[in-house]
mmCIF file of C-alpha atoms in Angstrom:
data_model
loop_
_atom_site.group_PDB
_atom_site.id
_atom_site.type_symbol
_atom_site.label_atom_id
_atom_site.label_comp_id
_atom_site.label_asym_id
_atom_site.label_seq_id
_atom_site.Cartn_x
_atom_site.Cartn_y
_atom_site.Cartn_z
ATOM 1 C CA GLN J 1 17.974 -7.488 4.006
ATOM 2 C CA VAL J 2 15.145 -6.712 1.607
ATOM 3 C CA LEU J 3 15.635 -3.425 -0.179
ATOM 4 C CA LEU J 4 13.465 -1.730 -2.781
ATOM 5 C CA VAL J 5 14.721 1.484 -4.364
ATOM 6 C CA GLU J 6 12.620 3.528 -6.775
ATOM 7 C CA SER J 7 14.066 5.885 -9.367
ATOM 8 C CA GLY J 8 13.011 7.816 -12.437
ATOM 9 C CA GLY J 9 10.643 10.315 -10.901
ATOM 10 C CA GLY J 10 10.565 14.030 -11.560
ATOM 11 C CA LEU J 11 8.656 16.797 -13.280
ATOM 12 C CA VAL J 12 6.761 16.043 -16.480
ATOM 13 C CA LYS J 13 4.245 18.053 -18.507
ATOM 14 C CA PRO J 14 0.616 16.963 -18.854
ATOM 15 C CA GLY J 15 0.307 14.452 -21.656
ATOM 16 C CA GLY J 16 3.909 13.380 -21.239
ATOM 17 C CA SER J 17 5.473 10.071 -20.318
ATOM 18 C CA LEU J 18 7.778 8.807 -17.620
ATOM 19 C CA ARG J 19 9.206 5.434 -16.649
ATOM 20 C CA LEU J 20 9.766 4.503 -13.035
ATOM 21 C CA SER J 21 12.132 1.760 -11.969
ATOM 22 C CA CYS J 22 12.347 -0.203 -8.749
ATOM 23 C CA ALA J 23 15.579 -2.040 -7.987
ATOM 24 C CA ALA J 24 15.098 -5.033 -5.704
ATOM 25 C CA SER J 25 17.670 -6.819 -3.580
ATOM 26 C CA GLY J 26 17.872 -9.124 -0.569
ATOM 27 C CA PHE J 27 15.331 -11.664 -1.802
ATOM 28 C CA THR J 28 14.590 -13.869 -4.808
ATOM 29 C CA PHE J 29 12.889 -11.287 -6.987
ATOM 30 C CA SER J 30 11.670 -13.767 -9.593
ATOM 31 C CA ASP J 31 9.667 -15.670 -6.953
ATOM 32 C CA ASN J 32 7.626 -12.667 -5.856
ATOM 33 C CA SER J 33 4.709 -10.703 -7.242
ATOM 34 C CA MET J 34 5.118 -6.943 -7.055
ATOM 35 C CA CYS J 35 2.875 -3.893 -6.944
ATOM 36 C CA TRP J 36 2.955 -0.155 -7.466
ATOM 37 C CA ILE J 37 1.100 2.059 -5.004
ATOM 38 C CA ARG J 38 0.879 5.833 -5.053
ATOM 39 C CA GLN J 39 0.027 8.583 -2.607
ATOM 40 C CA VAL J 40 -1.010 12.116 -3.411
ATOM 41 C CA PRO J 41 0.777 14.306 -0.842
ATOM 42 C CA GLY J 42 -1.393 14.628 2.241
ATOM 43 C CA LYS J 43 -3.836 11.974 1.038
ATOM 44 C CA GLY J 44 -4.330 8.222 1.346
ATOM 45 C CA LEU J 45 -2.649 5.348 -0.448
ATOM 46 C CA GLU J 46 -3.904 4.073 -3.793
ATOM 47 C CA TRP J 47 -3.007 0.659 -5.225
ATOM 48 C CA ILE J 48 -2.478 1.062 -8.963
ATOM 49 C CA SER J 49 -0.734 -1.973 -10.437
ATOM 50 C CA TYR J 50 0.207 -5.614 -9.878
ATOM 51 C CA ILE J 51 2.455 -8.005 -11.744
ATOM 52 C CA ARG J 52 2.895 -11.705 -11.152
ATOM 53 C CA SER J 53 6.274 -13.148 -10.360
ATOM 54 C CA SER J 54 6.823 -14.412 -13.896
ATOM 55 C CA GLY J 55 5.508 -11.225 -15.454
ATOM 56 C CA SER J 56 2.785 -13.177 -17.243
ATOM 57 C CA GLY J 57 -0.139 -11.517 -15.481
ATOM 58 C CA THR J 58 -0.865 -7.891 -14.665
ATOM 59 C CA ASP J 59 -3.702 -5.846 -13.196
ATOM 60 C CA TYR J 60 -4.415 -2.147 -12.912
ATOM 61 C CA SER J 61 -6.721 0.189 -11.080
ATOM 62 C CA GLU J 62 -9.377 1.935 -13.129
ATOM 63 C CA SER J 63 -7.582 5.247 -12.668
ATOM 64 C CA VAL J 64 -4.497 4.169 -14.633
ATOM 65 C CA ARG J 65 -5.675 1.291 -16.842
ATOM 66 C CA GLY J 66 -4.819 1.958 -20.463
ATOM 67 C CA ARG J 67 -2.234 4.628 -19.619
ATOM 68 C CA PHE J 68 0.224 2.808 -17.327
ATOM 69 C CA THR J 69 2.069 -0.433 -18.043
ATOM 70 C CA VAL J 70 3.875 -2.520 -15.446
ATOM 71 C CA SER J 71 6.710 -4.847 -16.416
ATOM 72 C CA ARG J 72 9.702 -6.538 -14.853
ATOM 73 C CA ASP J 73 13.181 -7.810 -15.634
ATOM 74 C CA ASN J 74 13.763 -10.872 -13.485
ATOM 75 C CA THR J 75 17.340 -11.214 -14.698
ATOM 76 C CA ASN J 76 18.319 -7.843 -13.295
ATOM 77 C CA ASN J 77 15.814 -7.689 -10.404
ATOM 78 C CA LEU J 78 14.013 -4.651 -11.754
ATOM 79 C CA LEU J 79 10.379 -3.584 -11.700
ATOM 80 C CA PHE J 80 9.108 -0.875 -14.044
ATOM 81 C CA LEU J 81 6.111 1.378 -14.409
ATOM 82 C CA GLN J 82 5.715 3.037 -17.795
ATOM 83 C CA MET J 83 3.381 6.004 -17.418
ATOM 84 C CA SER J 84 1.917 7.802 -20.405
ATOM 85 C CA ALA J 85 -0.775 10.405 -21.080
ATOM 86 C CA LEU J 86 0.017 11.796 -17.666
ATOM 87 C CA LYS J 87 -2.459 14.100 -15.940
ATOM 88 C CA ALA J 88 -2.114 16.569 -13.101
ATOM 89 C CA GLU J 89 -3.970 14.127 -10.864
ATOM 90 C CA ASP J 90 -1.176 11.571 -11.348
ATOM 91 C CA THR J 91 1.044 13.802 -9.224
ATOM 92 C CA ALA J 92 1.989 11.622 -6.275
ATOM 93 C CA VAL J 93 4.695 9.717 -4.478
ATOM 94 C CA TYR J 94 4.990 6.316 -6.126
ATOM 95 C CA TYR J 95 5.982 3.269 -4.092
ATOM 96 C CA CYS J 96 6.939 -0.211 -5.236
ATOM 97 C CA ALA J 97 6.082 -2.987 -2.813
ATOM 98 C CA ARG J 98 6.476 -6.734 -2.553
ATOM 99 C CA SER J 99 3.201 -8.630 -2.639
ATOM 100 C CA ARG J 100 2.865 -11.707 -0.459
ATOM 101 C CA ALA J 101 0.567 -14.677 -0.115
ATOM 102 C CA ASN J 102 -2.388 -13.618 2.063
ATOM 103 C CA PHE J 103 -2.570 -10.625 -0.246
ATOM 104 C CA PHE J 104 -0.650 -7.944 1.552
ATOM 105 C CA PHE J 105 2.475 -5.906 0.993
ATOM 106 C CA ASP J 106 5.361 -6.636 3.331
ATOM 107 C CA TYR J 107 8.223 -4.474 2.051
ATOM 108 C CA TRP J 108 8.007 -1.020 0.549
ATOM 109 C CA GLY J 109 10.439 1.241 -1.244
ATOM 110 C CA GLN J 110 11.099 4.733 0.060
ATOM 111 C CA GLY J 111 8.953 6.269 -2.674
ATOM 112 C CA ILE J 112 9.658 8.605 -5.579
ATOM 113 C CA LEU J 113 7.841 11.828 -6.382
ATOM 114 C CA VAL J 114 6.238 12.354 -9.780
ATOM 115 C CA THR J 115 4.957 15.847 -10.492
ATOM 116 C CA VAL J 116 2.770 16.473 -13.534
ATOM 117 C CA SER J 117 2.634 20.181 -14.234
ATOM 118 C CA SER J 118 3.079 22.630 -17.077
ATOM 119 C CA GLN Q 1 -17.427 1.634 -7.230
ATOM 120 C CA THR Q 2 -16.020 -0.039 -4.151
ATOM 121 C CA VAL Q 3 -15.045 2.355 -1.373
ATOM 122 C CA VAL Q 4 -13.170 1.301 1.747
ATOM 123 C CA THR Q 5 -14.119 3.456 4.709
ATOM 124 C CA GLN Q 6 -11.998 4.499 7.680
ATOM 125 C CA GLU Q 7 -12.463 7.120 10.372
ATOM 126 C CA PRO Q 8 -10.655 10.266 9.157
ATOM 127 C CA SER Q 9 -9.249 10.936 12.589
ATOM 128 C CA PHE Q 10 -9.165 9.512 16.078
ATOM 129 C CA SER Q 11 -7.688 10.524 19.386
ATOM 130 C CA VAL Q 12 -6.427 8.394 22.272
ATOM 131 C CA SER Q 13 -4.825 9.162 25.599
ATOM 132 C CA PRO Q 14 -1.385 7.776 26.394
ATOM 133 C CA GLY Q 15 -1.855 4.313 27.853
ATOM 134 C CA GLY Q 16 -5.363 4.075 26.490
ATOM 135 C CA THR Q 17 -6.944 1.678 24.023
ATOM 136 C CA VAL Q 18 -8.254 2.628 20.620
ATOM 137 C CA THR Q 19 -9.949 0.622 17.874
ATOM 138 C CA LEU Q 20 -9.799 1.825 14.281
ATOM 139 C CA THR Q 21 -12.161 0.294 11.764
ATOM 140 C CA CYS Q 22 -12.191 -0.515 8.057
ATOM 141 C CA GLY Q 23 -15.464 -1.044 6.247
ATOM 142 C CA LEU Q 24 -16.940 -1.419 2.789
ATOM 143 C CA ASN Q 25 -19.595 0.815 1.277
ATOM 144 C CA SER Q 26 -21.089 -2.165 -0.507
ATOM 145 C CA GLY Q 27 -21.135 -4.937 2.066
ATOM 146 C CA SER Q 28 -19.243 -6.575 4.875
ATOM 147 C CA VAL Q 29 -15.555 -7.078 5.412
ATOM 148 C CA SER Q 30 -14.619 -10.673 6.141
ATOM 149 C CA THR Q 31 -11.441 -12.674 6.410
ATOM 150 C CA SER Q 32 -11.856 -13.403 2.710
ATOM 151 C CA SER Q 33 -10.794 -9.805 2.044
ATOM 152 C CA TYR Q 34 -7.500 -10.521 3.815
ATOM 153 C CA PRO Q 35 -7.486 -7.162 5.620
ATOM 154 C CA SER Q 36 -4.090 -5.689 6.351
ATOM 155 C CA TRP Q 37 -2.991 -2.555 8.196
ATOM 156 C CA TYR Q 38 -0.128 -0.147 7.613
ATOM 157 C CA GLN Q 39 1.341 2.585 9.795
ATOM 158 C CA GLN Q 40 2.815 5.700 8.216
ATOM 159 C CA THR Q 41 4.500 8.739 9.678
ATOM 160 C CA PRO Q 42 5.002 11.941 7.637
ATOM 161 C CA GLY Q 43 7.634 11.628 4.944
ATOM 162 C CA GLN Q 44 8.103 7.907 5.478
ATOM 163 C CA ALA Q 45 7.041 4.819 3.586
ATOM 164 C CA PRO Q 46 4.256 2.743 5.113
ATOM 165 C CA ARG Q 47 5.190 0.028 7.597
ATOM 166 C CA THR Q 48 3.268 -3.228 7.610
ATOM 167 C CA LEU Q 49 1.571 -3.913 10.946
ATOM 168 C CA ILE Q 50 -1.089 -6.586 10.459
ATOM 169 C CA TYR Q 51 -1.891 -8.983 7.614
ATOM 170 C CA ASN Q 52 -4.463 -11.694 7.003
ATOM 171 C CA THR Q 53 -6.841 -10.022 9.474
ATOM 172 C CA ASN Q 54 -4.870 -10.697 12.663
ATOM 173 C CA SER Q 55 -1.279 -11.752 11.937
ATOM 174 C CA ARG Q 56 1.373 -9.352 13.198
ATOM 175 C CA SER Q 57 4.240 -8.504 10.922
ATOM 176 C CA SER Q 58 7.748 -9.213 12.155
ATOM 177 C CA GLY Q 59 8.864 -6.827 14.877
ATOM 178 C CA VAL Q 60 5.419 -5.352 15.529
ATOM 179 C CA PRO Q 61 4.621 -5.072 19.250
ATOM 180 C CA ASP Q 62 1.784 -7.246 20.557
ATOM 181 C CA ARG Q 63 -0.147 -4.162 21.637
ATOM 182 C CA PHE Q 64 -1.228 -3.976 17.998
ATOM 183 C CA SER Q 65 -3.914 -6.497 17.117
ATOM 184 C CA GLY Q 66 -6.298 -7.076 14.248
ATOM 185 C CA SER Q 67 -9.762 -8.588 14.124
ATOM 186 C CA ILE Q 68 -13.167 -8.573 12.466
ATOM 187 C CA LEU Q 69 -15.732 -6.615 14.491
ATOM 188 C CA GLY Q 70 -19.224 -6.982 13.142
ATOM 189 C CA ASN Q 71 -18.994 -6.203 9.443
ATOM 190 C CA LYS Q 72 -15.667 -4.366 9.574
ATOM 191 C CA ALA Q 73 -11.990 -5.091 10.001
ATOM 192 C CA ALA Q 74 -10.491 -3.543 13.099
ATOM 193 C CA LEU Q 75 -7.073 -2.507 14.370
ATOM 194 C CA THR Q 76 -6.800 -2.208 18.139
ATOM 195 C CA ILE Q 77 -3.918 -0.491 19.901
ATOM 196 C CA THR Q 78 -3.732 -1.362 23.580
ATOM 197 C CA GLY Q 79 -1.613 0.880 25.802
ATOM 198 C CA ALA Q 80 -1.096 3.607 23.236
ATOM 199 C CA GLN Q 81 2.282 5.320 23.219
ATOM 200 C CA ALA Q 82 3.319 8.719 21.939
ATOM 201 C CA ASP Q 83 5.104 7.227 18.940
ATOM 202 C CA ASP Q 84 1.902 5.503 17.856
ATOM 203 C CA GLU Q 85 0.776 8.906 16.602
ATOM 204 C CA SER Q 86 0.657 8.165 12.868
ATOM 205 C CA ASP Q 87 -1.605 7.617 9.918
ATOM 206 C CA TYR Q 88 -3.098 4.130 9.725
ATOM 207 C CA HIS Q 89 -4.181 2.664 6.411
ATOM 208 C CA CYS Q 90 -6.227 -0.451 5.879
ATOM 209 C CA LEU Q 91 -6.095 -2.534 2.710
ATOM 210 C CA LEU Q 92 -8.603 -5.030 1.382
ATOM 211 C CA TYR Q 93 -8.081 -7.585 -1.344
ATOM 212 C CA LEU Q 94 -11.251 -7.597 -3.431
ATOM 213 C CA THR Q 95 -10.652 -10.059 -6.228
ATOM 214 C CA SER Q 96 -7.891 -11.518 -8.306
ATOM 215 C CA GLY Q 97 -5.157 -8.929 -8.454
ATOM 216 C CA ILE Q 98 -7.274 -6.009 -7.231
ATOM 217 C CA TRP Q 99 -6.685 -4.184 -3.940
ATOM 218 C CA VAL Q 100 -8.320 -1.099 -2.409
ATOM 219 C CA PHE Q 101 -6.984 1.068 0.407
ATOM 220 C CA GLY Q 102 -9.108 3.013 2.815
ATOM 221 C CA GLY Q 103 -8.653 6.753 3.106
ATOM 222 C CA GLY Q 104 -6.528 6.397 6.221
ATOM 223 C CA THR Q 105 -7.045 7.404 9.847
ATOM 224 C CA LYS Q 106 -4.927 10.074 11.484
ATOM 225 C CA LEU Q 107 -4.349 8.982 15.071
ATOM 226 C CA THR Q 108 -3.458 11.566 17.680
ATOM 227 C CA VAL Q 109 -2.058 10.517 21.054
ATOM 228 C CA LEU Q 110 -2.701 13.197 23.650
#
């Protein structure tokens, strides 16, 4: 079955960097676009990043553009989110999700908490 | 800035019918926004309910349905059950590679 497992979260100081990973299994990873979505505890979901199946195209929300970089390793079925210049407001649970035709997300990881605090 | 609007909270009686909506601050929602809906309980990842306006995801009961009502997307739950008490998030696809979620609706079944 499809499985997405995030890792790499934790506590980081403001201005610091962190890299999240998402390990995918149960489907042909290289055929699928992927996204990162985050959720401040107790708040709504926020789409933040998209990467095409080949890795050749990416998009970002205004809130993270210029600070976050999405990438992927199709050989090892891994999705990444490199986060830099982190702010307190980046504190959230980060989810990776598979993006499908008809522009929705059908499978989600369990989420990983990133806390930005001094 | 595009804002997707949802009711912050809603209440329904067991067995009742409820319709949650998803709108845009700057226009109408249409099928071209490919509205989708996600259910989330505390501490869990979202679960996909509806995509492409009115297609049910695999395993989703047929008491969940999606539609366009006027200028908004809508999620209707017919015959609400206790375990439908969740947060419901709508998602709109705005343009190439850009998505926006609504703020979510907290549904209470009582």
